[in-house]
Tab-separated table of N, CA and C in Angstrom:
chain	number	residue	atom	x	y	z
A	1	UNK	N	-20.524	-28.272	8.411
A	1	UNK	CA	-20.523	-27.978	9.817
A	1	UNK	C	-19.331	-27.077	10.143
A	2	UNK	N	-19.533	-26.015	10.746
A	2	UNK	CA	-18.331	-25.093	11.606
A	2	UNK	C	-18.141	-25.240	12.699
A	3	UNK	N	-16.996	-25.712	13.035
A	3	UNK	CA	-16.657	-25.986	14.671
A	3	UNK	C	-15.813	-24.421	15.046
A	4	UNK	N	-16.414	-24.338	15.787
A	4	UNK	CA	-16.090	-22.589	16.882
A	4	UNK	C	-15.033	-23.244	17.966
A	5	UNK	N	-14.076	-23.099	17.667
A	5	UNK	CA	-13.456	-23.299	19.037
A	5	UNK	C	-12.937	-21.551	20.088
A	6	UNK	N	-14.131	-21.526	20.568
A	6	UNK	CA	-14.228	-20.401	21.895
A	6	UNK	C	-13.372	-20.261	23.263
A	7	UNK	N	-12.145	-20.040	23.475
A	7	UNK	CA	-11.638	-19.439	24.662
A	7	UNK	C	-11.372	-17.824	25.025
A	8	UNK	N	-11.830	-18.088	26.262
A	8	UNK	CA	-12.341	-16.857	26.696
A	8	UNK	C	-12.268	-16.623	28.773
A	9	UNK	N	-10.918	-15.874	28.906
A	9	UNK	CA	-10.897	-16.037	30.399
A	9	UNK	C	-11.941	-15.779	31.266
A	10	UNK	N	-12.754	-16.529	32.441
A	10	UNK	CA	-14.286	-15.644	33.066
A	10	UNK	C	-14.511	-14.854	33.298
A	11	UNK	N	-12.903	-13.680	33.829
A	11	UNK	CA	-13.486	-12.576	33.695
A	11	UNK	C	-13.949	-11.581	32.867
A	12	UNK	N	-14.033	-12.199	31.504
A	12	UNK	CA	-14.718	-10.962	30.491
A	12	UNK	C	-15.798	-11.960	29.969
A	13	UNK	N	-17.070	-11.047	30.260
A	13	UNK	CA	-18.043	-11.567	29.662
A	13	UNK	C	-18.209	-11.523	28.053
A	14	UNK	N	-18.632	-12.587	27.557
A	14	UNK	CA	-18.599	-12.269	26.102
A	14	UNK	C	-19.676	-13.413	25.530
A	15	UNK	N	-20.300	-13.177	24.374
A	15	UNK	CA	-21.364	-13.813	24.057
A	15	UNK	C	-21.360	-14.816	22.940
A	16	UNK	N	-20.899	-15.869	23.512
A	16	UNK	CA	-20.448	-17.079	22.618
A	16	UNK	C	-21.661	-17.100	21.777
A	17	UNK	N	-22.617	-17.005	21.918
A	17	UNK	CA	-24.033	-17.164	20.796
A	17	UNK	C	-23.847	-16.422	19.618
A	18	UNK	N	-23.052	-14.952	19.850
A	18	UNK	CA	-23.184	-13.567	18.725
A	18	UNK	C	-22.189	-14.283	18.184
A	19	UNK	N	-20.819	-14.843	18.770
A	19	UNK	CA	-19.370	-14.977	18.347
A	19	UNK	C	-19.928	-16.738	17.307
A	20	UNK	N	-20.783	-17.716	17.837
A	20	UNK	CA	-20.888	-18.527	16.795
A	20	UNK	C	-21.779	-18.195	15.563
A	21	UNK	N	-22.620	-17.457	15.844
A	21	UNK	CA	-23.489	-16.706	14.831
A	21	UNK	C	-22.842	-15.664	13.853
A	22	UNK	N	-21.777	-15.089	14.198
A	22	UNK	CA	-21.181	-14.146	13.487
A	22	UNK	C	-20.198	-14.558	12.815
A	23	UNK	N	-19.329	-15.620	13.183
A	23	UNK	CA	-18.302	-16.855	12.315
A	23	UNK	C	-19.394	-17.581	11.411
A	24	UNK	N	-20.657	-17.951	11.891
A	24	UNK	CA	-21.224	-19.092	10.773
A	24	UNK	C	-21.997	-17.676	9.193
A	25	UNK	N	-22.218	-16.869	9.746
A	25	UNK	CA	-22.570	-15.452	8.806
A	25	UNK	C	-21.525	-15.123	8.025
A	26	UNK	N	-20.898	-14.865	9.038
A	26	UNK	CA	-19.296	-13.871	7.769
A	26	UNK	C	-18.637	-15.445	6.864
A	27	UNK	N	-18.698	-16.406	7.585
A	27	UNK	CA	-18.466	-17.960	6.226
A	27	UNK	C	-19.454	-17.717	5.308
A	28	UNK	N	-20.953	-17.993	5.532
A	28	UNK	CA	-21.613	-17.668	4.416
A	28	UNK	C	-21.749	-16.771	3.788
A	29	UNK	N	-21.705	-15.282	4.042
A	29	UNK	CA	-21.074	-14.638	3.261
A	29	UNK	C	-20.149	-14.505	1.874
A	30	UNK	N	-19.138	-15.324	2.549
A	30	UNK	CA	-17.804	-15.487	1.868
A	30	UNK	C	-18.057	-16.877	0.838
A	31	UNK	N	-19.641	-17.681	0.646
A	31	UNK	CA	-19.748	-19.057	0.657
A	31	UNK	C	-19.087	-20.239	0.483
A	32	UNK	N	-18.479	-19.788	1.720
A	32	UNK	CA	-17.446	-21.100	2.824
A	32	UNK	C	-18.171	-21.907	3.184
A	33	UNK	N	-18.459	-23.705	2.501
A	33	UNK	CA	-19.195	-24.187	3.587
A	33	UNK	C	-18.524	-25.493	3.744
A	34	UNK	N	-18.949	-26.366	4.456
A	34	UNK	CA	-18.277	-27.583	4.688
A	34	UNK	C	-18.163	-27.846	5.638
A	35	UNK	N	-16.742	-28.559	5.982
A	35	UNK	CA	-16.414	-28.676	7.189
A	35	UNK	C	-15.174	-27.514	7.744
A	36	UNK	N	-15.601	-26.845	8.625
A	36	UNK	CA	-14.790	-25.601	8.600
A	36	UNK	C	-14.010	-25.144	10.114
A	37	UNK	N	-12.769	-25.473	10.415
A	37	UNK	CA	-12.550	-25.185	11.799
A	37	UNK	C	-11.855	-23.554	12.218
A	38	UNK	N	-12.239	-23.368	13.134
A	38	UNK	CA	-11.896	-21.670	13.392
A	38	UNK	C	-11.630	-21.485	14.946
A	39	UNK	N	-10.717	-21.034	15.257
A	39	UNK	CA	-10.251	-20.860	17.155
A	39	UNK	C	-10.618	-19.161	17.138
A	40	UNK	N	-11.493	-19.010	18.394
A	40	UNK	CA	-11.861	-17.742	18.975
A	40	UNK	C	-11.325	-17.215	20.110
A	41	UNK	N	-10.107	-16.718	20.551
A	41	UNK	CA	-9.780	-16.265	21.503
A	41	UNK	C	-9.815	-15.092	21.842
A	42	UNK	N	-10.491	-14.411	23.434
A	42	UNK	CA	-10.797	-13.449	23.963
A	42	UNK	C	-9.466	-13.078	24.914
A	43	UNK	N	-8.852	-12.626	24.829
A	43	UNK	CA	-7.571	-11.625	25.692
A	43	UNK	C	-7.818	-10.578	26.461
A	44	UNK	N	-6.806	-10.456	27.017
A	44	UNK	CA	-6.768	-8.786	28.193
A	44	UNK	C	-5.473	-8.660	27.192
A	45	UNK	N	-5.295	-6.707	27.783
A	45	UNK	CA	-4.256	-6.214	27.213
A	45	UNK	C	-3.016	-6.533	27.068
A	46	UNK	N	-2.778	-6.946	28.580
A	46	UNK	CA	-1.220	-8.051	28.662
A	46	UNK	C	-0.840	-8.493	27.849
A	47	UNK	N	-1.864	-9.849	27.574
A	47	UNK	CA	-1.487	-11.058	26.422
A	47	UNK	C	-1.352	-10.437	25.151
A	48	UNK	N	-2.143	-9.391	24.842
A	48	UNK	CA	-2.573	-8.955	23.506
A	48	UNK	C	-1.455	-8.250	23.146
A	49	UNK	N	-0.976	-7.460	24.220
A	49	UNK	CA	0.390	-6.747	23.684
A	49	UNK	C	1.815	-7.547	23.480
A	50	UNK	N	1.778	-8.500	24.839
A	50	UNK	CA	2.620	-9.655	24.189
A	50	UNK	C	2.629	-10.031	23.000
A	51	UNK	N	1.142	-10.954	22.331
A	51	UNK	CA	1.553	-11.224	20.764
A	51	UNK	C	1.440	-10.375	20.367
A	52	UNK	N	1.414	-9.363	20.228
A	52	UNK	CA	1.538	-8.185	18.908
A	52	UNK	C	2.778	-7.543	18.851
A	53	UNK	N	3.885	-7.853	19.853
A	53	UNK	CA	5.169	-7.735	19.957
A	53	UNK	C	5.566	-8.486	19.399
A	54	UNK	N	5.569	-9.792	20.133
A	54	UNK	CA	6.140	-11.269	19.359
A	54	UNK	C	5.768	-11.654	18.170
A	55	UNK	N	4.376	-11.235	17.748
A	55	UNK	CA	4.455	-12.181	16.149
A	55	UNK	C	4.514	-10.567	15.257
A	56	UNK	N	4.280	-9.442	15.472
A	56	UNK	CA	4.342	-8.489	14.657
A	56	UNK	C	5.400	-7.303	14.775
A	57	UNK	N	6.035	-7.510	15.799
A	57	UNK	CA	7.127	-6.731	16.269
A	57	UNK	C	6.942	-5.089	16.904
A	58	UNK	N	5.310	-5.220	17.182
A	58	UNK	CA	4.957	-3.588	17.465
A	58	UNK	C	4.490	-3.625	19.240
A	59	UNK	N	5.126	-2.865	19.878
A	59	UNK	CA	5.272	-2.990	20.982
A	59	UNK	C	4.096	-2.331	21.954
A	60	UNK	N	2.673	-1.998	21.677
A	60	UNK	CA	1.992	-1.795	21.541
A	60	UNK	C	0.736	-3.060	21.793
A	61	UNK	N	-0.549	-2.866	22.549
A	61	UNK	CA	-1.579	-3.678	22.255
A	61	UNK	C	-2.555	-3.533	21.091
A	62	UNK	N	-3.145	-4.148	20.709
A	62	UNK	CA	-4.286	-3.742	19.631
A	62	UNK	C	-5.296	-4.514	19.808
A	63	UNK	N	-6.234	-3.668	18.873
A	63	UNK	CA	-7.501	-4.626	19.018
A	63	UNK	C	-7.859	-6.258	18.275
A	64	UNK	N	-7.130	-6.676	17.269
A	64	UNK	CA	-7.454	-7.947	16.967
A	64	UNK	C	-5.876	-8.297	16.403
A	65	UNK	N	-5.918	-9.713	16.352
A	65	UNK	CA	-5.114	-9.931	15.575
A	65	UNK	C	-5.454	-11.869	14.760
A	66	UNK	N	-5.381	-11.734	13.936
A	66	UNK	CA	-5.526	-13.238	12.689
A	66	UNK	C	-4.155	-13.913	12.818
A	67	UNK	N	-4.417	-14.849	12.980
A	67	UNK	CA	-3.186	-16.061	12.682
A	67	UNK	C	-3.650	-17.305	11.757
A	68	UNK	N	-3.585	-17.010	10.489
A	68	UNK	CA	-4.585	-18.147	9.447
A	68	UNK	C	-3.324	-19.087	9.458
A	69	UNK	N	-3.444	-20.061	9.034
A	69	UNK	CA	-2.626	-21.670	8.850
A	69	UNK	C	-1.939	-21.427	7.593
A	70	UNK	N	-2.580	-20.317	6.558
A	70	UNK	CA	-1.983	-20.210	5.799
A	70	UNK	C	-2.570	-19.122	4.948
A	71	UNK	N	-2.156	-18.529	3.990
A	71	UNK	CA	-2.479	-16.917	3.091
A	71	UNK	C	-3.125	-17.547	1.609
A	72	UNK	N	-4.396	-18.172	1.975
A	72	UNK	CA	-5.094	-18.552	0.531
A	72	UNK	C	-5.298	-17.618	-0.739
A	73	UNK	N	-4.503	-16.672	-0.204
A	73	UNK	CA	-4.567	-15.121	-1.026
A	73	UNK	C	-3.323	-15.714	-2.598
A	74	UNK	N	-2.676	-16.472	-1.870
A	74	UNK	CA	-1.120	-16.780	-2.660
A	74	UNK	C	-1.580	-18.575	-2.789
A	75	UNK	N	-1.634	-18.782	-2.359
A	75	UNK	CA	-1.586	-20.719	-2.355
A	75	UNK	C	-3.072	-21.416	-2.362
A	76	UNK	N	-4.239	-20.930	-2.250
A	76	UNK	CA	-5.300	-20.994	-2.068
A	76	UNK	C	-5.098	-22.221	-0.719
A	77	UNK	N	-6.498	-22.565	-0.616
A	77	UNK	CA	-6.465	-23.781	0.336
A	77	UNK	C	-5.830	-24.928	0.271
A	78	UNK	N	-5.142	-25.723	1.030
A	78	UNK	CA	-4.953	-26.871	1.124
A	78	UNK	C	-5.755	-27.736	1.032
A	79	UNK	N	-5.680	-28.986	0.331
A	79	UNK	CA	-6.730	-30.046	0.828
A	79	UNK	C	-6.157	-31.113	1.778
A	80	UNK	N	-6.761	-30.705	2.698
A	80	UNK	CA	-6.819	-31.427	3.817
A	80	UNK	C	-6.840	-32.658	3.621
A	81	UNK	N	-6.733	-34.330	4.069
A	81	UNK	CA	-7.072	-35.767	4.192
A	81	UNK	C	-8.333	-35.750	4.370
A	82	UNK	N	-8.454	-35.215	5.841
A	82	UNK	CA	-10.043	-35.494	6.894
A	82	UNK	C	-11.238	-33.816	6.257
A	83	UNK	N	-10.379	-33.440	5.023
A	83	UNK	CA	-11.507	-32.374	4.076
A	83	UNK	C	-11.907	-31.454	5.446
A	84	UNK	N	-11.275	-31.337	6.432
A	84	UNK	CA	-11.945	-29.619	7.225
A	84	UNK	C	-11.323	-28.486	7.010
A	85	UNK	N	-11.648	-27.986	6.738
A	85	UNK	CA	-10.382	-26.346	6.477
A	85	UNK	C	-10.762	-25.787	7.868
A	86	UNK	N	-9.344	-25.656	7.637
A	86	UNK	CA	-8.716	-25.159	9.271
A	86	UNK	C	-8.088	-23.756	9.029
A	87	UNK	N	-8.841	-22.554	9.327
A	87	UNK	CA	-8.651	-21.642	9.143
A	87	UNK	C	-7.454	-21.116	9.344
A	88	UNK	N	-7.805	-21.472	10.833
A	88	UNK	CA	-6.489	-20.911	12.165
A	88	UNK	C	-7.413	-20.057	13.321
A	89	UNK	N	-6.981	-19.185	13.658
A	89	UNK	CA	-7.164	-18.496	15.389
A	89	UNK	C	-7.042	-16.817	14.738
A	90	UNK	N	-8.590	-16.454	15.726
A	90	UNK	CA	-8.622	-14.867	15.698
A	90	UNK	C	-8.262	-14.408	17.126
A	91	UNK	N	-7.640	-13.606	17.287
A	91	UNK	CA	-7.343	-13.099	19.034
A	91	UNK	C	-8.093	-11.828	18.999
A	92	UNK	N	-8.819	-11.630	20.147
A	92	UNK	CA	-9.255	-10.267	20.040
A	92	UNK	C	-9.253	-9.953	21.512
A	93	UNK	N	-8.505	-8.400	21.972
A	93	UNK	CA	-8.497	-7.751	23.137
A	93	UNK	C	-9.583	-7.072	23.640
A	94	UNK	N	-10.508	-7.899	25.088
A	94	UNK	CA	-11.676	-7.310	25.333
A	94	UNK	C	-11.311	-6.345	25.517
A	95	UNK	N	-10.486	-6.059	26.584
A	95	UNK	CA	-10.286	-4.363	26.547
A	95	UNK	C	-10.441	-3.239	25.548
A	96	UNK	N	-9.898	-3.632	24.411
A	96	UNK	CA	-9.637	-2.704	22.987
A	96	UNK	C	-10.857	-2.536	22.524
A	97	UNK	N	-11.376	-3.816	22.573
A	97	UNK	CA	-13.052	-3.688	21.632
A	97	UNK	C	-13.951	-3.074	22.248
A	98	UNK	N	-13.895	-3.188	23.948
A	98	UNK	CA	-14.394	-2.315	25.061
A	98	UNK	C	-14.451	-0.884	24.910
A	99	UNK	N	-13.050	-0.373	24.675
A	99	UNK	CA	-13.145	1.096	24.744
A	99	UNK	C	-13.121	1.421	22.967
A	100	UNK	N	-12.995	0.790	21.827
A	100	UNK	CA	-13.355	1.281	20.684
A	100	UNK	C	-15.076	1.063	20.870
A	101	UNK	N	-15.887	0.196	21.795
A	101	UNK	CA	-17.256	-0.094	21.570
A	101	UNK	C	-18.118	1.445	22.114
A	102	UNK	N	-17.510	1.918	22.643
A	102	UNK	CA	-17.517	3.242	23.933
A	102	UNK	C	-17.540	4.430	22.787
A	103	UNK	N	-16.096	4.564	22.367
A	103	UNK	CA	-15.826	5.407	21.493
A	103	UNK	C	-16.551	5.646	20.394
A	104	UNK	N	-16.919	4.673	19.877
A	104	UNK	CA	-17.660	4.571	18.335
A	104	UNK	C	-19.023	4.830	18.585
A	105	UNK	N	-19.497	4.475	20.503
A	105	UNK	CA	-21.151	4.566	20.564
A	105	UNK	C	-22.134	3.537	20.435
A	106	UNK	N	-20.852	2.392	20.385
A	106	UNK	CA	-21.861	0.999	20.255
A	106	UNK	C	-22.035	0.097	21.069
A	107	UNK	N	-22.709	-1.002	21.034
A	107	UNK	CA	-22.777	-2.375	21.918
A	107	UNK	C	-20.972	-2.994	21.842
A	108	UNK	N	-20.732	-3.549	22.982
A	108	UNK	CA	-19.582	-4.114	22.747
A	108	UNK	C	-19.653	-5.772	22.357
A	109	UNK	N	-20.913	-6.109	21.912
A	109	UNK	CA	-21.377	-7.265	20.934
A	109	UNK	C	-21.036	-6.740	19.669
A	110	UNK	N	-21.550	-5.593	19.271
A	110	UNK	CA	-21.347	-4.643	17.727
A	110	UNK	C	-19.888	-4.850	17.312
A	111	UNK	N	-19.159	-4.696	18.271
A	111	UNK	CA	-17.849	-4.356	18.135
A	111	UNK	C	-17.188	-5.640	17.721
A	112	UNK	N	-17.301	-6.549	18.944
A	112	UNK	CA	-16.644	-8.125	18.683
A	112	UNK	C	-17.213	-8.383	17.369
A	113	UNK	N	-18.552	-8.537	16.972
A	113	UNK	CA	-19.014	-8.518	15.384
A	113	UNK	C	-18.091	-8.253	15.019
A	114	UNK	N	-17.891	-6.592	14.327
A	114	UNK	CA	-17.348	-6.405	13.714
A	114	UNK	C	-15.692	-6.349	13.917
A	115	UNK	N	-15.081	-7.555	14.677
A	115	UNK	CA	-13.759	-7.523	14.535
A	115	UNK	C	-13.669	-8.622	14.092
A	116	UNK	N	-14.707	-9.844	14.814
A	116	UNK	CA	-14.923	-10.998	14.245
A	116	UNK	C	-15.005	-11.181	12.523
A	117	UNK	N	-15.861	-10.208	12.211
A	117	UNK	CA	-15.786	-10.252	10.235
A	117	UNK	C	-14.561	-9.675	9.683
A	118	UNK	N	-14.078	-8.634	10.698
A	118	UNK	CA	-12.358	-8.371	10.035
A	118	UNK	C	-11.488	-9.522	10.039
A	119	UNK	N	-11.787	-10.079	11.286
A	119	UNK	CA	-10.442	-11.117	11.433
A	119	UNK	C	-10.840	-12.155	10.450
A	120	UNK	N	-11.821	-12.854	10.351
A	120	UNK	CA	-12.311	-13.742	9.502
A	120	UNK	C	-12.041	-13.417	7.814
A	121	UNK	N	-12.094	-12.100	7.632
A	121	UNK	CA	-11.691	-11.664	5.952
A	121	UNK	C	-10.281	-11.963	6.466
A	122	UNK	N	-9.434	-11.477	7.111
A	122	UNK	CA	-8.136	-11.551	6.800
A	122	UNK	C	-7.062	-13.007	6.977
A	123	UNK	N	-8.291	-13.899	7.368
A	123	UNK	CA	-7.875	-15.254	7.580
A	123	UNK	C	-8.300	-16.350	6.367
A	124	UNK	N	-9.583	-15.270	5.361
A	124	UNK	CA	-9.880	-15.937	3.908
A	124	UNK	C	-9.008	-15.111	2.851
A	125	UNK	N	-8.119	-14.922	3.482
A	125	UNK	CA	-7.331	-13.973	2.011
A	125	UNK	C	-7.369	-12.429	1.669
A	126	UNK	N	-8.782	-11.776	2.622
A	126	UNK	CA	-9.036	-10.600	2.269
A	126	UNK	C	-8.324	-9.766	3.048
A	127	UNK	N	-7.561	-9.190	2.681
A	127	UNK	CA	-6.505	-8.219	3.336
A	127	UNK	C	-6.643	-6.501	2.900
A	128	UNK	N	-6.414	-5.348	4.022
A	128	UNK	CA	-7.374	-4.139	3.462
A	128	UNK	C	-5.354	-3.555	2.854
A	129	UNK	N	-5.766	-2.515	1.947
A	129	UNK	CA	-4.571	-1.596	1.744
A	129	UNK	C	-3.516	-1.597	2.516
A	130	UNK	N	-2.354	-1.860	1.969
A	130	UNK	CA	-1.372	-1.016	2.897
A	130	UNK	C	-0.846	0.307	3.166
């Protein structure tokens, strides 16, 4: 079972159906299964530029950002007591995904998708070039 934990302020519409469908896909994908916990948070630019100051030091907003519990890349998973792997929290700026959804020519469902499967690789270890 994957528990979605979804926050999301009312004023941005966003489609909790694509966002649990697209976390339970990009796990199987990866074939993650079990008991699996994952936090979904939807932002405005404000907040978004706040943490991307505070936890990354770039003063700047962006479009997503991963906060995993831990870098299974180096330590693999923990085993948990109560066996759920607890990923951690994806943040993603409606705004950002808004105007990259514009830019690129797509649905701004397309977009959250595909930030949702970025953030999710980079919260299983998969990290792109530096």
């Amino acid at each position: 079972m994957v528990n979605i934990i979804i926050a999301a302020d009312s004023r941005y519409s966003v489609n909790k159906n694509l966002i649990r469908q697209t976390v339970v896909d990009t796990l199987g994908k990866h074939k993650i299964s079990g008991q699996v916990e994952i936090g979904v948070n939807i932002v405005g630019d404000r907040k978004m530029h706040e943490l991307n100051h505070k936890y990354r030091g770039i003063d700047s907003t962006t479009d997503i950002l991963s906060f995993g519990l831990q870098d299974p890349s180096s330590t693999g998973f923990a085993a948990y007591p109560d066996r759920i792997l607890r990923l951690g929290d994806i943040v993603i700026s409606h705004a950002q995904a808004r105007e990259d959804a514009v830019s690129d020519g797509i649905s701004l469902d397309e977009e959250i998708r595909f930030l949702l499967e970025h953030g999710i690789d980079h919260l299983l270890g998969f990290h792109h070039p530096e």
